Tab-separated table of C-alpha atoms in Angstrom:
chain	number	residue	atom	x	y	z
A	2	MET	CA	-37.251	18.540	-6.089
A	3	ASN	CA	-35.383	20.311	-8.967
A	4	ALA	CA	-34.014	22.989	-6.408
A	5	GLN	CA	-32.884	19.693	-4.553
A	6	VAL	CA	-31.154	17.968	-7.587
A	7	ARG	CA	-29.354	21.318	-8.332
A	8	SER	CA	-28.172	21.932	-4.990
A	9	GLY	CA	-26.919	18.160	-4.943
A	10	GLU	CA	-25.017	18.716	-8.241
A	11	ASN	CA	-23.560	22.100	-6.929
A	12	ALA	CA	-22.252	20.306	-3.923
A	13	GLY	CA	-20.908	17.481	-6.028
A	14	ARG	CA	-19.207	19.921	-8.239
A	15	GLN	CA	-17.765	21.769	-5.198
A	16	ALA	CA	-16.483	18.785	-3.690
A	17	GLN	CA	-14.711	17.807	-7.038
A	18	GLN	CA	-13.224	21.009	-7.163
A	19	ALA	CA	-11.852	20.734	-3.727
A	20	ALA	CA	-10.533	17.175	-4.447
A	21	ASP	CA	-8.794	18.610	-7.580
A	22	SER	CA	-7.170	21.895	-5.674
A	23	LYS	CA	-3.709	22.492	-5.650
A	24	PRO	CA	-3.385	22.225	-2.010
A	25	VAL	CA	-5.141	18.775	-1.731
A	26	ARG	CA	-3.065	17.461	-4.867
A	27	MET	CA	0.216	18.697	-3.070
A	28	LEU	CA	-0.664	16.909	0.042
A	29	GLY	CA	-1.291	13.706	-1.989
A	30	ARG	CA	2.213	13.973	-3.676
A	31	VAL	CA	3.987	14.793	-0.212
A	32	GLY	CA	2.199	11.540	0.971
A	33	LEU	CA	3.253	9.306	-1.809
A	34	ALA	CA	6.739	10.423	-1.523
A	35	ALA	CA	6.784	9.509	2.136
A	36	TYR	CA	5.092	6.444	1.529
A	37	GLY	CA	8.048	5.545	-1.027
A	38	LEU	CA	10.462	6.185	1.522
A	39	VAL	CA	8.689	3.819	4.106
A	40	ASN	CA	8.753	1.032	1.446
A	41	LEU	CA	12.587	1.570	0.661
A	42	LEU	CA	13.236	1.253	4.444
A	43	PHE	CA	11.048	-2.052	4.371
A	44	ALA	CA	13.067	-3.249	1.269
A	45	TYR	CA	16.260	-2.603	3.242
A	46	LEU	CA	15.004	-4.765	6.265
A	47	ALA	CA	13.726	-7.527	4.034
A	48	ALA	CA	17.111	-7.582	2.319
A	49	LYS	CA	18.739	-7.888	5.769
A	50	VAL	CA	16.457	-10.799	6.723
A	51	ALA	CA	17.653	-12.415	3.419
A	52	PHE	CA	21.184	-12.000	3.987
A	53	SER	CA	20.935	-13.198	7.528
A	54	GLY	CA	18.876	-16.346	6.865
A	55	GLY	CA	15.916	-15.688	9.029
A	56	GLY	CA	17.169	-12.707	11.361
A	57	GLY	CA	17.840	-9.105	10.623
A	58	GLY	CA	15.067	-7.625	12.690
A	59	ASN	CA	11.397	-6.647	11.854
A	60	ALA	CA	10.981	-6.810	8.383
A	61	SER	CA	7.577	-4.877	8.066
A	62	LYS	CA	6.511	-1.509	7.467
A	63	GLN	CA	6.303	-0.805	11.012
A	64	GLY	CA	9.701	-2.419	11.639
A	65	ALA	CA	10.752	0.201	8.928
A	66	LEU	CA	9.411	3.007	10.956
A	67	GLN	CA	11.219	1.813	14.196
A	68	THR	CA	14.430	1.535	12.197
A	69	LEU	CA	14.004	4.910	11.143
A	70	ALA	CA	13.351	6.357	14.657
A	71	SER	CA	16.568	4.780	16.063
A	72	GLN	CA	18.719	6.954	13.667
A	73	PRO	CA	20.113	10.389	14.191
A	74	GLY	CA	17.516	12.750	13.196
A	75	GLY	CA	15.112	9.872	12.478
A	76	GLY	CA	12.645	11.128	14.883
A	77	VAL	CA	12.006	14.409	13.234
A	78	LEU	CA	12.108	12.767	9.685
A	79	LEU	CA	9.441	10.172	11.219
A	80	TRP	CA	7.096	13.103	12.124
A	81	VAL	CA	7.292	14.460	8.545
A	82	ILE	CA	6.495	10.841	7.389
A	83	THR	CA	3.793	10.819	9.692
A	84	ILE	CA	2.219	14.030	8.359
A	85	GLY	CA	2.824	12.849	4.899
A	86	LEU	CA	0.825	9.439	5.550
A	87	VAL	CA	-2.019	11.545	7.065
A	88	ALA	CA	-2.214	13.824	4.168
A	89	LEU	CA	-2.066	10.859	1.866
A	90	ALA	CA	-5.044	9.204	3.791
A	91	VAL	CA	-6.953	12.239	3.535
A	92	TRP	CA	-6.427	12.584	-0.225
A	93	GLN	CA	-7.471	9.006	-0.812
A	94	LEU	CA	-10.530	9.854	1.291
A	95	THR	CA	-11.568	12.620	-1.272
A	96	GLU	CA	-10.634	10.209	-4.050
A	97	ALA	CA	-12.903	7.860	-2.703
A	98	GLY	CA	-15.742	10.486	-2.434
A	99	VAL	CA	-15.511	12.369	-5.693
A	100	GLY	CA	-12.326	11.350	-7.459
A	101	TYR	CA	-11.407	9.323	-10.869
A	102	GLY	CA	-13.456	11.512	-13.182
A	103	TYR	CA	-11.411	10.249	-15.887
A	104	ALA	CA	-12.386	6.772	-15.401
A	105	ASP	CA	-13.803	5.382	-18.624
A	106	SER	CA	-17.042	4.148	-17.232
A	107	GLY	CA	-19.231	4.690	-14.101
A	108	LYS	CA	-18.512	1.150	-13.157
A	109	ARG	CA	-14.759	1.620	-13.183
A	110	ARG	CA	-15.084	4.608	-11.173
A	111	THR	CA	-17.148	3.039	-8.579
A	112	PHE	CA	-14.385	0.335	-8.140
A	113	ARG	CA	-11.398	2.498	-8.264
A	114	ARG	CA	-13.427	4.550	-5.456
A	115	LEU	CA	-13.944	1.690	-3.135
A	116	GLY	CA	-10.181	1.069	-3.715
A	117	SER	CA	-9.195	4.507	-2.478
A	118	ALA	CA	-11.622	3.971	0.731
A	119	GLY	CA	-9.544	0.729	1.592
A	120	LYS	CA	-6.214	2.728	1.065
A	121	ALA	CA	-7.344	5.507	3.191
A	122	ILE	CA	-7.828	3.255	5.937
A	123	ALA	CA	-4.609	1.371	5.270
A	124	PHE	CA	-2.648	4.651	5.155
A	125	ALA	CA	-4.601	6.148	8.342
A	126	ALA	CA	-3.369	3.169	10.087
A	127	LEU	CA	0.347	3.171	9.020
A	128	ALA	CA	0.156	6.879	9.956
A	129	PHE	CA	-1.089	5.991	13.582
A	130	SER	CA	1.728	3.688	13.791
A	131	ALA	CA	4.466	6.175	12.485
A	132	GLY	CA	2.926	8.752	15.132
A	133	LYS	CA	2.960	6.390	17.936
A	134	ILE	CA	6.606	5.433	17.191
A	135	ALA	CA	7.633	9.107	16.562
A	136	ALA	CA	6.153	9.813	20.168
A	137	GLY	CA	8.229	7.176	21.783
A	138	GLY	CA	5.936	4.155	21.662
A	139	SER	CA	5.979	0.971	19.756
A	140	ALA	CA	3.888	-0.465	16.867
A	141	GLY	CA	4.019	-3.962	18.451
A	142	SER	CA	2.651	-5.397	15.354
A	143	GLY	CA	3.653	-9.213	15.555
A	144	GLY	CA	2.361	-9.965	18.912
A	145	LYS	CA	-0.790	-8.065	18.272
A	146	GLN	CA	-1.587	-9.880	15.348
A	147	LYS	CA	-1.337	-13.254	16.932
A	148	THR	CA	-3.531	-12.350	19.721
A	149	ILE	CA	-6.344	-10.964	17.487
A	150	THR	CA	-5.928	-14.250	15.186
A	151	ALA	CA	-6.244	-16.255	18.394
A	152	LYS	CA	-9.181	-14.263	19.839
A	153	VAL	CA	-11.214	-14.677	16.572
A	154	MET	CA	-10.349	-18.268	16.422
A	155	GLU	CA	-12.266	-18.614	19.784
A	156	LEU	CA	-15.337	-17.060	18.390
A	157	PRO	CA	-18.087	-19.219	16.919
A	158	GLY	CA	-17.264	-19.732	13.014
A	159	GLY	CA	-13.858	-18.137	14.101
A	160	GLN	CA	-11.910	-20.523	12.208
A	161	ILE	CA	-14.193	-19.885	8.934
A	162	LEU	CA	-13.661	-16.187	9.433
A	163	VAL	CA	-9.850	-16.370	9.724
A	164	GLY	CA	-9.863	-18.531	6.571
A	165	LEU	CA	-11.765	-15.998	4.633
A	166	VAL	CA	-9.659	-13.244	5.860
A	167	GLY	CA	-6.714	-15.322	4.506
A	168	LEU	CA	-8.323	-15.838	1.030
A	169	GLY	CA	-9.100	-12.000	1.027
A	170	ILE	CA	-5.551	-11.305	1.721
A	171	ILE	CA	-4.421	-13.610	-1.071
A	172	ALA	CA	-7.077	-12.133	-3.595
A	173	GLY	CA	-5.834	-8.613	-2.837
A	174	ALA	CA	-2.153	-9.564	-3.233
A	175	GLY	CA	-3.339	-11.298	-6.597
A	176	TYR	CA	-4.770	-8.114	-7.554
A	177	LEU	CA	-1.658	-6.143	-6.750
A	178	ALA	CA	0.317	-8.471	-8.905
A	179	TYR	CA	-2.211	-8.364	-11.677
A	180	HIS	CA	-2.293	-4.488	-11.437
A	181	GLY	CA	1.389	-4.568	-11.888
A	182	TRP	CA	1.692	-7.042	-14.808
A	183	LYS	CA	-1.147	-5.430	-16.931
A	184	LYS	CA	0.297	-2.013	-16.259
A	185	LYS	CA	-2.996	-0.951	-14.804
A	186	PHE	CA	-1.175	1.772	-12.599
A	187	LEU	CA	-0.447	3.709	-15.961
A	188	GLU	CA	-4.181	4.961	-15.481
A	189	ASP	CA	-3.227	7.108	-12.817
A	190	LEU	CA	-0.128	8.716	-14.418
A	191	ASP	CA	0.147	11.566	-16.709
A	192	LEU	CA	3.364	10.725	-18.605
A	193	VAL	CA	2.781	12.707	-21.803
A	194	ARG	CA	5.363	15.462	-21.190
A	195	ALA	CA	7.883	12.791	-19.579
A	196	SER	CA	11.120	11.828	-21.591
A	197	LEU	CA	10.943	8.507	-23.252
A	198	GLY	CA	13.531	7.103	-20.624
A	199	THR	CA	11.396	8.456	-17.707
A	200	ARG	CA	8.476	6.825	-18.996
A	201	LYS	CA	10.126	3.551	-19.471
A	202	THR	CA	11.602	3.743	-16.023
A	203	ALA	CA	8.220	4.459	-14.431
A	204	ILE	CA	6.791	1.736	-16.136
A	205	ARG	CA	9.390	-0.979	-15.407
A	206	LEU	CA	9.595	-0.011	-11.572
A	207	GLY	CA	5.720	-0.136	-11.345
A	208	GLN	CA	5.405	-3.534	-13.057
A	209	VAL	CA	8.269	-4.920	-10.729
A	210	GLY	CA	7.118	-3.051	-7.659
A	211	PHE	CA	3.405	-3.976	-7.675
A	212	ILE	CA	4.306	-7.734	-8.618
A	213	ALA	CA	6.717	-7.934	-5.587
A	214	VAL	CA	4.486	-6.363	-3.069
A	215	GLY	CA	1.731	-8.684	-4.192
A	216	VAL	CA	3.901	-11.717	-3.624
A	217	ALA	CA	4.944	-10.411	-0.110
A	218	TYR	CA	1.298	-10.073	0.947
A	219	ALA	CA	0.360	-13.272	-0.608
A	220	LEU	CA	2.816	-15.079	1.720
A	221	VAL	CA	0.919	-13.323	4.782
A	222	GLY	CA	-2.333	-14.583	3.418
A	223	VAL	CA	-1.031	-18.043	2.878
A	224	LEU	CA	-0.021	-18.107	6.621
A	225	VAL	CA	-3.325	-16.752	7.820
A	226	LEU	CA	-4.960	-19.557	5.643
A	227	ALA	CA	-2.870	-22.230	7.145
A	228	ALA	CA	-3.624	-21.013	10.691
A	229	ALA	CA	-7.369	-21.370	9.845
A	230	VAL	CA	-6.711	-24.796	8.231
A	231	THR	CA	-4.658	-26.296	11.131
A	232	TYR	CA	-6.407	-24.366	13.915
A	233	ASP	CA	-3.201	-22.941	15.037
A	234	PRO	CA	-3.245	-19.074	15.457
A	235	LYS	CA	0.794	-19.051	15.876
A	236	LYS	CA	1.020	-19.703	12.126
A	237	SER	CA	-0.547	-16.164	11.487
A	238	THR	CA	2.591	-14.062	12.079
A	239	GLY	CA	2.134	-11.011	9.914
A	240	LEU	CA	4.367	-9.477	7.197
A	241	ASP	CA	7.484	-9.929	9.214
A	242	GLY	CA	6.779	-13.474	10.226
A	243	ALA	CA	5.943	-14.430	6.731
A	244	LEU	CA	9.302	-13.098	5.283
A	245	GLN	CA	11.049	-14.842	8.219
A	246	THR	CA	9.408	-18.063	7.253
A	247	LEU	CA	10.385	-17.579	3.731
A	248	ALA	CA	13.936	-17.034	4.556
A	249	LYS	CA	14.441	-20.288	6.395
A	250	GLN	CA	13.265	-22.228	3.327
A	251	PRO	CA	15.524	-23.805	0.629
A	252	TYR	CA	16.224	-20.887	-1.716
A	253	GLY	CA	14.314	-18.836	0.476
A	254	PRO	CA	17.024	-16.042	0.841
A	255	VAL	CA	17.415	-15.815	-2.844
A	256	LEU	CA	13.623	-15.402	-3.291
A	257	LEU	CA	13.408	-13.043	-0.364
A	258	GLY	CA	16.110	-11.096	-1.744
A	259	LEU	CA	14.336	-10.538	-5.075
A	260	ILE	CA	11.134	-9.492	-3.252
A	261	ALA	CA	13.369	-6.972	-1.325
A	262	LEU	CA	14.737	-5.592	-4.596
A	263	GLY	CA	11.048	-5.450	-6.148
A	264	VAL	CA	9.788	-3.675	-2.842
A	265	ALA	CA	12.481	-1.312	-3.504
A	266	CYS	CA	11.618	-0.682	-7.143
A	267	TYR	CA	7.944	0.138	-5.575
A	268	GLY	CA	9.299	2.423	-3.367
A	269	ILE	CA	11.201	4.196	-6.100
A	270	TYR	CA	7.974	4.141	-8.158
A	271	CYS	CA	6.357	5.858	-5.581
A	272	PHE	CA	8.356	9.067	-6.333
A	273	PHE	CA	7.454	8.780	-9.872
A	274	ASP	CA	3.839	8.595	-8.903
A	275	ALA	CA	4.083	11.608	-6.622
A	276	ARG	CA	5.686	13.608	-9.497
A	277	PHE	CA	3.428	12.239	-12.563
A	278	ARG	CA	-0.014	11.538	-10.827
A	279	ARG	CA	-2.758	12.339	-13.079
A	280	SER	CA	-4.758	15.416	-11.906
């Protein structure tokens, strides 16, 4: 029994060493930089929607990838982003297994690891979309989301399930906003050697960025919840549809412009995250 315990402890240490190794950390940093670029493109599309009063193309991360693919040399860069996102997903997967050794409690560590597991799934899905677009396909997110919502609605208890998904999205969006407001993201950064100006910039970008991304996804959650309450799957239109809907409201373009600016801040913050992520 003792031999089995020692074997398990050795395996855990080896896994931790692998997760903390330079190659894995480098993969994560490259992935964070790639994700930052995706968010900057997403912010650009959201700003276009704001200035056009509800037009301007697909304002989502998939739309950002499609926009990049249509530019000269965009296909090559899109493949680089795909590889970076895959690396980010793998890194988050290792963090989910053995990461956050610096957490101040076991409960906090478990919570962070569960969060990394969710991020790994999200980044893997985005990497799949990027790879599909790079290979000449299309993400086709909007219509697909509507179809999924409609199919779920047809299931027994489907209306309740869609409502719970909407509430879950709103809760996740609220956590992102809280994460930014309370500067929780600083737990993952090592800014000891950074200059005072760099520290202040990273903190402000993180605060504004996380709150803006939280607001954007809260809009998605509200529309999903509205689809459940009214039993109308067409109201669940994904991130692009949520921003398009906001742009058509009184003062909507102004609010959407602020969200776009905040998402741009988050995109830039990702580069700081890549540079100063705690080892």
